[in-house]
Structure formats: C-alpha cells, structure tokens
Tab-separated table of C-alpha atoms in Angstrom:
chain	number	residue	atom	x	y	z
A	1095	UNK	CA	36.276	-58.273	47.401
A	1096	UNK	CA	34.901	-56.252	44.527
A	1097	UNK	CA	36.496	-52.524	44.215
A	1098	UNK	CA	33.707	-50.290	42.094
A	1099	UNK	CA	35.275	-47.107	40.190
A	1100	UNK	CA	33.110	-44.273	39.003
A	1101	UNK	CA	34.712	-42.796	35.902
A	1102	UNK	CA	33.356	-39.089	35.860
A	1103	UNK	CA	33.317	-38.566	31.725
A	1104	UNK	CA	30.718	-36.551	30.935
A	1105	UNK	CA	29.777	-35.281	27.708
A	1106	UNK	CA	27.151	-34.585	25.449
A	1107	UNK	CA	25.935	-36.698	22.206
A	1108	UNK	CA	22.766	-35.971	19.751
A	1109	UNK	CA	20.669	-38.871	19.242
A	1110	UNK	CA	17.448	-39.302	17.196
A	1111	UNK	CA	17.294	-35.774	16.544
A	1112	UNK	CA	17.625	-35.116	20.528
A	1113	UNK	CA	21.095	-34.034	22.755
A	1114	UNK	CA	21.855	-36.194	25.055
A	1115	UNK	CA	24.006	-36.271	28.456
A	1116	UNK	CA	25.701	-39.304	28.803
A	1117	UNK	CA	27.426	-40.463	32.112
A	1118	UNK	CA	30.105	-43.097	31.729
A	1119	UNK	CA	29.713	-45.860	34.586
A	1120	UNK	CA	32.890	-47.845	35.075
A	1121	UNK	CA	34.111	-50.383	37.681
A	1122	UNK	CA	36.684	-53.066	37.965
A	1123	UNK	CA	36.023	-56.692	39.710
A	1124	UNK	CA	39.336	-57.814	41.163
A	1125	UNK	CA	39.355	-61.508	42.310
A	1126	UNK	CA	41.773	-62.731	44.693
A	1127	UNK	CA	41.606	-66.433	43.643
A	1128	UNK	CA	41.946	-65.891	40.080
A	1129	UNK	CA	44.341	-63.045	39.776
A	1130	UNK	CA	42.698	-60.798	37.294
A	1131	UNK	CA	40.351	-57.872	36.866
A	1132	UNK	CA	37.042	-57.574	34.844
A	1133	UNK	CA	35.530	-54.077	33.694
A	1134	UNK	CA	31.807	-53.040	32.755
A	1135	UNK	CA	31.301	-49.669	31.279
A	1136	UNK	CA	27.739	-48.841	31.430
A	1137	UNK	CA	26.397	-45.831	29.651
A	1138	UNK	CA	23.040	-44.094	31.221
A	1139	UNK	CA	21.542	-41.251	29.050
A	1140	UNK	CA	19.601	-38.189	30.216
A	1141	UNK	CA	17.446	-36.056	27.775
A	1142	UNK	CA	18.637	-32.479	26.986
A	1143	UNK	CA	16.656	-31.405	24.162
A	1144	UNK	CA	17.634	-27.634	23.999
A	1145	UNK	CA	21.538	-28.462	24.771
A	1146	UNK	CA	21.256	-26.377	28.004
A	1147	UNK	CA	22.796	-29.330	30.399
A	1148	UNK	CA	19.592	-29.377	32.095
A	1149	UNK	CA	17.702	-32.665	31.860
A	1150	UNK	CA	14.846	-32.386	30.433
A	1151	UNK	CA	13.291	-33.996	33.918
A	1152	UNK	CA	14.559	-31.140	35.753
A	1153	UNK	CA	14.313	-28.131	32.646
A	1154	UNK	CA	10.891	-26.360	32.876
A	1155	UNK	CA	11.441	-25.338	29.636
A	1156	UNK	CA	12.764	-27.725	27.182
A	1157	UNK	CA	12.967	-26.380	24.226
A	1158	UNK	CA	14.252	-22.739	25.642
A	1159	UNK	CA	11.736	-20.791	23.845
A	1160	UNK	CA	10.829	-19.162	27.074
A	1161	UNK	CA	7.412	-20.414	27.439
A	1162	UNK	CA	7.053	-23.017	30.177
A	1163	UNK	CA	6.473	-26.509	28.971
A	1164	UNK	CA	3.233	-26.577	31.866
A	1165	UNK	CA	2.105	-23.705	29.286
A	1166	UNK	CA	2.837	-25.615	26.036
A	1167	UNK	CA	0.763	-28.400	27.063
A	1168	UNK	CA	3.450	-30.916	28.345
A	1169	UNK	CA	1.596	-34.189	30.098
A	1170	UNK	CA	3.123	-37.187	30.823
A	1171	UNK	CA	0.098	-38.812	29.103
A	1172	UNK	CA	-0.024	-37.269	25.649
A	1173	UNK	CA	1.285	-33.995	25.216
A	1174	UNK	CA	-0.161	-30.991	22.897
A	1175	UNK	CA	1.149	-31.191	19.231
A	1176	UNK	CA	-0.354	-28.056	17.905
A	1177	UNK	CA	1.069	-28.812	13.842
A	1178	UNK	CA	1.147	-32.251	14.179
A	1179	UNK	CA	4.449	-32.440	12.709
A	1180	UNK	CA	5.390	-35.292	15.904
A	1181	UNK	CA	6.958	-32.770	17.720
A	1182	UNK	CA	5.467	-32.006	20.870
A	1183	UNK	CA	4.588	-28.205	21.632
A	1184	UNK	CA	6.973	-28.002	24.911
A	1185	UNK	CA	10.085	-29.036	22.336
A	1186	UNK	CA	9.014	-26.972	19.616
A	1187	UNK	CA	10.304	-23.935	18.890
A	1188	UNK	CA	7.695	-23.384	16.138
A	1189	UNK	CA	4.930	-24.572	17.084
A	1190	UNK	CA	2.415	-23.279	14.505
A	1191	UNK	CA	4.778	-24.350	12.069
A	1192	UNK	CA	4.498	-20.500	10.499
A	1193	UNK	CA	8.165	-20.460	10.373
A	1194	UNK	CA	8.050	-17.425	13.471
A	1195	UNK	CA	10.098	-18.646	16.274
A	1196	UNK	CA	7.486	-19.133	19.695
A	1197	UNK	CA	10.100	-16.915	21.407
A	1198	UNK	CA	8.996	-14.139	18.910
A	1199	UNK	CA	5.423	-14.795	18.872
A	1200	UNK	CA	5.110	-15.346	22.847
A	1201	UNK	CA	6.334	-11.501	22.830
A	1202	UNK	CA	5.342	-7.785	21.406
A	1203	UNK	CA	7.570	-6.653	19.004
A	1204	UNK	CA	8.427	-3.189	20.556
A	1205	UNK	CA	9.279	-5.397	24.050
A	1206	UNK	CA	10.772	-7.866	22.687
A	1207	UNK	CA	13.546	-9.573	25.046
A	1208	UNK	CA	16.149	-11.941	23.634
A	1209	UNK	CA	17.265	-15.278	25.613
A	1210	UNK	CA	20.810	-14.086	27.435
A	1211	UNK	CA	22.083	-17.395	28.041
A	1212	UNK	CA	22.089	-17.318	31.689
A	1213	UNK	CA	20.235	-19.519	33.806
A	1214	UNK	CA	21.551	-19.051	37.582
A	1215	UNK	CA	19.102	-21.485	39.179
A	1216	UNK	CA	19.728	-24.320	36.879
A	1217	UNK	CA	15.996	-24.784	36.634
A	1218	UNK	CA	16.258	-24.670	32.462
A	1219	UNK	CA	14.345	-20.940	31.811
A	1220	UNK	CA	16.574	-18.520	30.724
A	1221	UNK	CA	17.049	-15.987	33.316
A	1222	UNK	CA	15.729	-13.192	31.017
A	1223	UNK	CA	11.989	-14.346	31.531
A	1224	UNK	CA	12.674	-15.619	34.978
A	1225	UNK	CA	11.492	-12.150	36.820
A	1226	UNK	CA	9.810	-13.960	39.303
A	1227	UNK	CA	10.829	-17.916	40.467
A	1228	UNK	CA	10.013	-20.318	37.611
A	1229	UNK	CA	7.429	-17.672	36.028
A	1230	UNK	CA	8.017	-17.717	31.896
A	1231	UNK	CA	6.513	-15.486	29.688
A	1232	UNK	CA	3.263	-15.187	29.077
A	1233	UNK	CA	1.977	-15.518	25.526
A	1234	UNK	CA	0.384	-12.585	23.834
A	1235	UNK	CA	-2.417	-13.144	21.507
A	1236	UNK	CA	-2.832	-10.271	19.091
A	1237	UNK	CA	-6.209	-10.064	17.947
A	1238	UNK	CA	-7.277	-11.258	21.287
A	1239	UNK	CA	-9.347	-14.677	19.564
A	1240	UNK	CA	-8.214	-16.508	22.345
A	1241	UNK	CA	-5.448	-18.562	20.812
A	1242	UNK	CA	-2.199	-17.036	21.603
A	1243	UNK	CA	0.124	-15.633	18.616
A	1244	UNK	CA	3.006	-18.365	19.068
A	1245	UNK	CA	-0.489	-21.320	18.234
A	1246	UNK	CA	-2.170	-18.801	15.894
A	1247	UNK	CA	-1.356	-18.940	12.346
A	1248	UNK	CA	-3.093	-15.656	11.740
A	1249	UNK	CA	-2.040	-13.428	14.463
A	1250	UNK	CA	-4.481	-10.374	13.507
A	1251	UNK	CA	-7.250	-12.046	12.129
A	1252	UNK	CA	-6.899	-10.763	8.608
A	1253	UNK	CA	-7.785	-13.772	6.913
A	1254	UNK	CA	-3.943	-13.876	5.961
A	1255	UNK	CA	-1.372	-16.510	6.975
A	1256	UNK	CA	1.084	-15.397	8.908
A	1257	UNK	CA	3.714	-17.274	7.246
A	1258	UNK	CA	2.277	-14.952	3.845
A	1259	UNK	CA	2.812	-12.005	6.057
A	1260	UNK	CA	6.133	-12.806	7.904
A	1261	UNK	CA	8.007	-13.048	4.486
A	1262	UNK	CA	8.844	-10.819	1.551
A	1263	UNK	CA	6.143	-11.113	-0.931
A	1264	UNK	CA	8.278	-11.463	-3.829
A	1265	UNK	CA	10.597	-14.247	-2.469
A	1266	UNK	CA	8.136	-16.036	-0.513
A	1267	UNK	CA	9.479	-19.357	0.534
A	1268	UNK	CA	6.523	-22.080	1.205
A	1269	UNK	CA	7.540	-24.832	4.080
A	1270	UNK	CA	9.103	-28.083	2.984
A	1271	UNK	CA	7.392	-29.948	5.208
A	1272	UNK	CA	10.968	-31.148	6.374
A	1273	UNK	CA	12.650	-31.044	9.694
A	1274	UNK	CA	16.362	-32.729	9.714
A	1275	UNK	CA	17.087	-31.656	13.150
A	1276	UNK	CA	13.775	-32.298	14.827
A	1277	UNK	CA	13.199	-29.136	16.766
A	1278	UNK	CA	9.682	-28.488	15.125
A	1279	UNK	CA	11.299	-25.943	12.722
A	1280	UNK	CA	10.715	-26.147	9.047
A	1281	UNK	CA	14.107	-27.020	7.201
A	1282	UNK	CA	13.538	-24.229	4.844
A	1283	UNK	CA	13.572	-21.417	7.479
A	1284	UNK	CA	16.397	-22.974	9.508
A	1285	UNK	CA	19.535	-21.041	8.733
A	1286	UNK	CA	22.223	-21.456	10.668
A	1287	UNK	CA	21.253	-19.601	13.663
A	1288	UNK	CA	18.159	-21.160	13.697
A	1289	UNK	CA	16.518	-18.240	14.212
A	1290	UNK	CA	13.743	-18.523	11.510
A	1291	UNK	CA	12.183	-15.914	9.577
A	1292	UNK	CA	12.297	-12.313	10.480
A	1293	UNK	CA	9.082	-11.035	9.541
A	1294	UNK	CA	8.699	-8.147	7.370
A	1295	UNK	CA	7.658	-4.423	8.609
A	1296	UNK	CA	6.236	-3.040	5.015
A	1297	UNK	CA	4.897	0.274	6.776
A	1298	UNK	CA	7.941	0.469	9.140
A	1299	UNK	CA	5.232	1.526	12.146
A	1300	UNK	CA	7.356	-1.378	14.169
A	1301	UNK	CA	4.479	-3.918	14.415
A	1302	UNK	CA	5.483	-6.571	11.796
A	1303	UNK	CA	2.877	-7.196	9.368
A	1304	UNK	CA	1.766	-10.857	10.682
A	1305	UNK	CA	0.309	-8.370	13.597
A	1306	UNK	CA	-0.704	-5.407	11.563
A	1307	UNK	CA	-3.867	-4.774	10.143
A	1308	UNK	CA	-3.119	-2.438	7.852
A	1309	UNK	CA	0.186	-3.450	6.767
A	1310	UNK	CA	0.798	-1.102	4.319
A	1311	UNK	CA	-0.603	1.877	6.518
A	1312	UNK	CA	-2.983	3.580	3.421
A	1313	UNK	CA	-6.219	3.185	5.589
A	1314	UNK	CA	-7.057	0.073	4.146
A	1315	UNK	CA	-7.451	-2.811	5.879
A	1316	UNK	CA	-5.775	-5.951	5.048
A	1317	UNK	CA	-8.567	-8.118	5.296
A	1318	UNK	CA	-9.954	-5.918	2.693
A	1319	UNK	CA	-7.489	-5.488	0.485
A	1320	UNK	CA	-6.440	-8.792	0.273
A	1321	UNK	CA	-10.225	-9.877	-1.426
A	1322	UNK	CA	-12.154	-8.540	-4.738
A	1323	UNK	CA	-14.307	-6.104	-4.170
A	1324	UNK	CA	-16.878	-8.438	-5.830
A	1325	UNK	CA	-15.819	-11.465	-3.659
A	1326	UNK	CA	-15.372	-9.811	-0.069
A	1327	UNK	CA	-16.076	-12.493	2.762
A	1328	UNK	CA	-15.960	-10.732	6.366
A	1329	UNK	CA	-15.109	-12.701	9.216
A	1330	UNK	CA	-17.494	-15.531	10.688
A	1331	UNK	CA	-15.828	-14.765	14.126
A	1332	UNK	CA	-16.111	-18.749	14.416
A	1333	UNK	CA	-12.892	-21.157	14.272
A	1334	UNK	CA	-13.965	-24.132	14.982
A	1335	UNK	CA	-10.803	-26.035	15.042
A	1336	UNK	CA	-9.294	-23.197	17.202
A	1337	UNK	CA	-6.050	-22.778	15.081
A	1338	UNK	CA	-6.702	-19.345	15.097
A	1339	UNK	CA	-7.495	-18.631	11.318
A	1340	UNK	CA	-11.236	-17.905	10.687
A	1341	UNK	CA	-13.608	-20.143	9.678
A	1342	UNK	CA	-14.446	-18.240	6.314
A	1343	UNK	CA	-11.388	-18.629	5.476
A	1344	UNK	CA	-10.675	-22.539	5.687
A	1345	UNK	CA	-12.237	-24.641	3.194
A	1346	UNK	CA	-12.993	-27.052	5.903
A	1347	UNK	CA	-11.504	-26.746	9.860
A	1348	UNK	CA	-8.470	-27.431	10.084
A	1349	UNK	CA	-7.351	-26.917	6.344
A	1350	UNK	CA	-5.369	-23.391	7.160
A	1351	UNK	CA	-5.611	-22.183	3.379
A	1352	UNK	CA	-6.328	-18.701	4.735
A	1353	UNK	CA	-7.282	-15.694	1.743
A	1354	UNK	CA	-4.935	-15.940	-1.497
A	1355	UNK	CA	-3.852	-11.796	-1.361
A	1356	UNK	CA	-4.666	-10.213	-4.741
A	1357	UNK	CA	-2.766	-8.011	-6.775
A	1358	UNK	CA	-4.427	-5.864	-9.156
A	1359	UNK	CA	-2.004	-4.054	-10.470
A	1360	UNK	CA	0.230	-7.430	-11.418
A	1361	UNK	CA	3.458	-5.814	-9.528
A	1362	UNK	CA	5.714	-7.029	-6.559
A	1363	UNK	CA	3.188	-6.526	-4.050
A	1364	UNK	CA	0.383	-7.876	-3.562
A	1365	UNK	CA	-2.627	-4.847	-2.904
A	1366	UNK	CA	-2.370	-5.289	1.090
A	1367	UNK	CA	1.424	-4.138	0.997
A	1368	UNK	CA	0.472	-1.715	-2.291
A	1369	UNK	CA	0.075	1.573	-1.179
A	1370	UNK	CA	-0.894	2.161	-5.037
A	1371	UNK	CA	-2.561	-1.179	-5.711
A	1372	UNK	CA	-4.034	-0.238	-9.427
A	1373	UNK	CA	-0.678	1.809	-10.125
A	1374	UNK	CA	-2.508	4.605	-11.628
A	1375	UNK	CA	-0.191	7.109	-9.589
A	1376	UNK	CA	-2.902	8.044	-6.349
A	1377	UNK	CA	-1.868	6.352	-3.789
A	1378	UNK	CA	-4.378	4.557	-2.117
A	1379	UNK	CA	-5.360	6.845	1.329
A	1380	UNK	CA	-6.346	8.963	-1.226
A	1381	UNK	CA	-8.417	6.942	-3.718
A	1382	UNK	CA	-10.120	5.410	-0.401
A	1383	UNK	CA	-11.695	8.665	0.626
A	1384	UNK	CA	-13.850	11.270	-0.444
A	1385	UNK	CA	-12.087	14.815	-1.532
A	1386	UNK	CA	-13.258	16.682	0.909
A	1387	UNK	CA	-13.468	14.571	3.725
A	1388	UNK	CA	-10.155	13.324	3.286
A	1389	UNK	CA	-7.993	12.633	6.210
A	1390	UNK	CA	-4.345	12.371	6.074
A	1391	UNK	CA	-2.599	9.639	7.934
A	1392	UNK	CA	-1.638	10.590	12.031
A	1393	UNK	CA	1.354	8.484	12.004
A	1394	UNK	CA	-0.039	7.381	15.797
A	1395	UNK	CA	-1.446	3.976	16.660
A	1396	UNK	CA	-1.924	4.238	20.198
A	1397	UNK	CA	-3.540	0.385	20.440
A	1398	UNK	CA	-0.317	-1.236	17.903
C-alpha cells in the first residue's frame, strides 16, 4: 500500500527576472515486501510577477500598477509590448519606457491615489482602485490624442518628451536601455523603491511639466519656446505610429526624437522652463506682449 504525504512548504523564489510561488509536493512509498520507504519531492511553480501571492492566472493585474491587464492589452496570443523592450504592457510598470511609473501616468496629478497594499478579495488589484468589483483605473490621456498618458511619450503634445520634461534639466539622466530586474523599468530610474522619476513642477501650478503646456507659466507655450523663432514647426496633428508624439516631430514614425528644447540664453534652463530666456532682466510675460495690452498672469487654470 502506498501512503502519499503533502508537505505544505510554501514560499516564494525569483526566477528569470519573475517571483515565483513554489509548492513543495512530497510523498513516501512504503513497501511491505521490501521493508523500506522511497520519497519524491516534486516542485510545481506558479507565476507571481508583482510579489502579491496572487498567481498571475488568478491576478487581474499583474504588475500592480492599477491598470487591469484586459486594459494593457494582455492576450493569450501575443500580448501588447508598447516599448518593445520584451516586456509585455500588463507586467510593465513603465510601459512607455519614459521612466514615469503607469500608476502615475494612469492618474491626474491633483487626484492622485497611491496603491495601499490591501487587496481583500484576493483578485490581485489593489483595493484603492477597486471602487467597484474588479473595475481598475481608467487611464487619462492629457492632451486628449487618443493614446492615454501611461502609452504616450508626450503627454501634452508639446513636441517635448516626456522623459525631457519629467526630469531636472540640468541633471537629466538619458535611459540605459537596461533592465536587471525585468519589470519594464529602465535601470537608471530604478532606485530602491522603484518608484521612478518624480517629475518636475517648474511653475509649481501642481500639473507636472510632462502635462503642462506652459511649464514655466510666462504665457508662452512650450511648444513654442522650445523651437527658433526662424525654425518653428506646428503640429501635423498626425502620429502615424500612434506613440503619441507628433508626426513633425519624429524623423520617421516610430523614431520618438521629439523637439531638442533650446536655450538662448546658454543657462540651466532651457527657454521652456526660462521665465527670462535671453537673460536681459524682462521676464518673459512681459517681453511677449505689447505695453499696453499687457496682461498679468491670473494664477487660475480652470482646464489644468
């Protein structure tokens, strides 16, 4: 007779740059005639990419970033890889590669709603975005192009990166193209929170300027600011690869060069975070306007 034993270890490994549960399986064979026992451990492993003990078969959002994987493109037969860096969109947590967590970039700055670690129904989505059964958030796109923030790596349509915006301009940090951990975040934005970059508010009006317009706040719009006079290229309104960054602005689709920001007056700051680009003392708002039609700044932006 043959006496099975289930040994209940359970712990959790990492693996090929994914965590892993893995169930010990034990049992003893005890023969009568020979007078001995034999003993097969088998090991069975279930996916847990974001380390929340949810199997990824039964975690409707794998890589916690809020955003259901249904959302992020998850198939069964090919799944969306927005960067093509190999990881899929539903385990990325960046998955424009801008170095701006999705969790950020699914939500508006001023509403923004950390993860709490709580996930009652075991489902996998964090409990914070979990309002309604299995719901998520839903991704905001900014300048409304159709391609939500979190896939767009120019979130207000200024012809400038967001990874350019999102970062100081005078230690700007370019990706390495390297991801140790393989969670879909660069390795040169992955401190040890992972919590990648916190983008930069020059104006301080709370919308961070990867979403602002004017980022500075003199009047001047980015897009403008950020091109010679001489040189100016509006918007096609066309983006044919639908990465979100505008055709006129991409050497060929799919390129993502985006506008180089000038900076006339050779300083820190490039002229679209200048609010005295030529350094000549005026600021800006005032240079930009005629003396007796000038307008002084509201300090309201109803729309953000």
């Amino acid at each position: 007779m043959d006496i099975f034993t289930l040994t209940n270890i359970f712990r959790t490994v990492q693996k090929f740059s994914y965590k892993f549960f893995l169930i010990l399986l034990a049992f003893t064979a005890l023969t009568s005639f020979s007078g001995y026992s034999r003993g097969l451990d088998f090991a069975v492993y279930f996916v847990d990419s974001d380390g929340d003990k949810i199997p990824d078969s039964k975690d409707i959002d794998d890589d916690n970033d809020g955003i259901l994987d249904t959302v992020e493109g998850y198939s069964p037969y090919g799944s969306r890889d927005t960067d093509g860096d190999g990881v899929p969109d539903y385990l990325d947590v960046d998955s424009d590669n801008d170095g701006i967590l999705d969790n950020v970039e699914a939500q508006t700055t001023t509403g923004f709603i950390p993860a709490i670690g709580v996930d009652k129904d075991m489902n996998g989505l964090d409990d914070a975005y979990e309002h309604c059964p299995k719901q998520g958030l839903t991704p905001i796109d900014t300048d409304g192009d159709g391609v939500p923030d979190y896939l767009d790596i120019d979130s207000d349509n200024d012809g400038i990166l967001d990874n350019v915006e999102a970062q100081n301009s005078s230690n700007y940090i370019k990706p390495c193209l390297l991801d140790a951990n393989g969670n879909g975040l660069d390795d040169h934005y992955e401190n040890y929170s992972g919590s990648g970059l916190t983008p930069v508010d020059t104006d301080g009006d709370k919308v961070p300027d990867y979403r602002d317009i004017d980022s500075d706040n003199d009047g001047i719009l980015d897009n403008v600011e950020a091109q010679t006079p001489s040189s100016y290229t509006p918007v096609c309104g066309i983006d044919s690869d639908g990465n979100g960054l505008d055709d006129h602005y991409e050497n060929t689709p799919g390129s993502g060069e985006g506008l180089t920001p000038k900076n006339t007056d050779t300083d820190t700051n490039p002229d679209f975070r200048d609010i005295d680009a030529d350094n000549d003392g005026i600021p800006d708002n005032v240079e930009a306007q005629t003396t007796d039609g000038y307008i002084a700044p509201s300090g309201n932006d109803s729309d953000m």
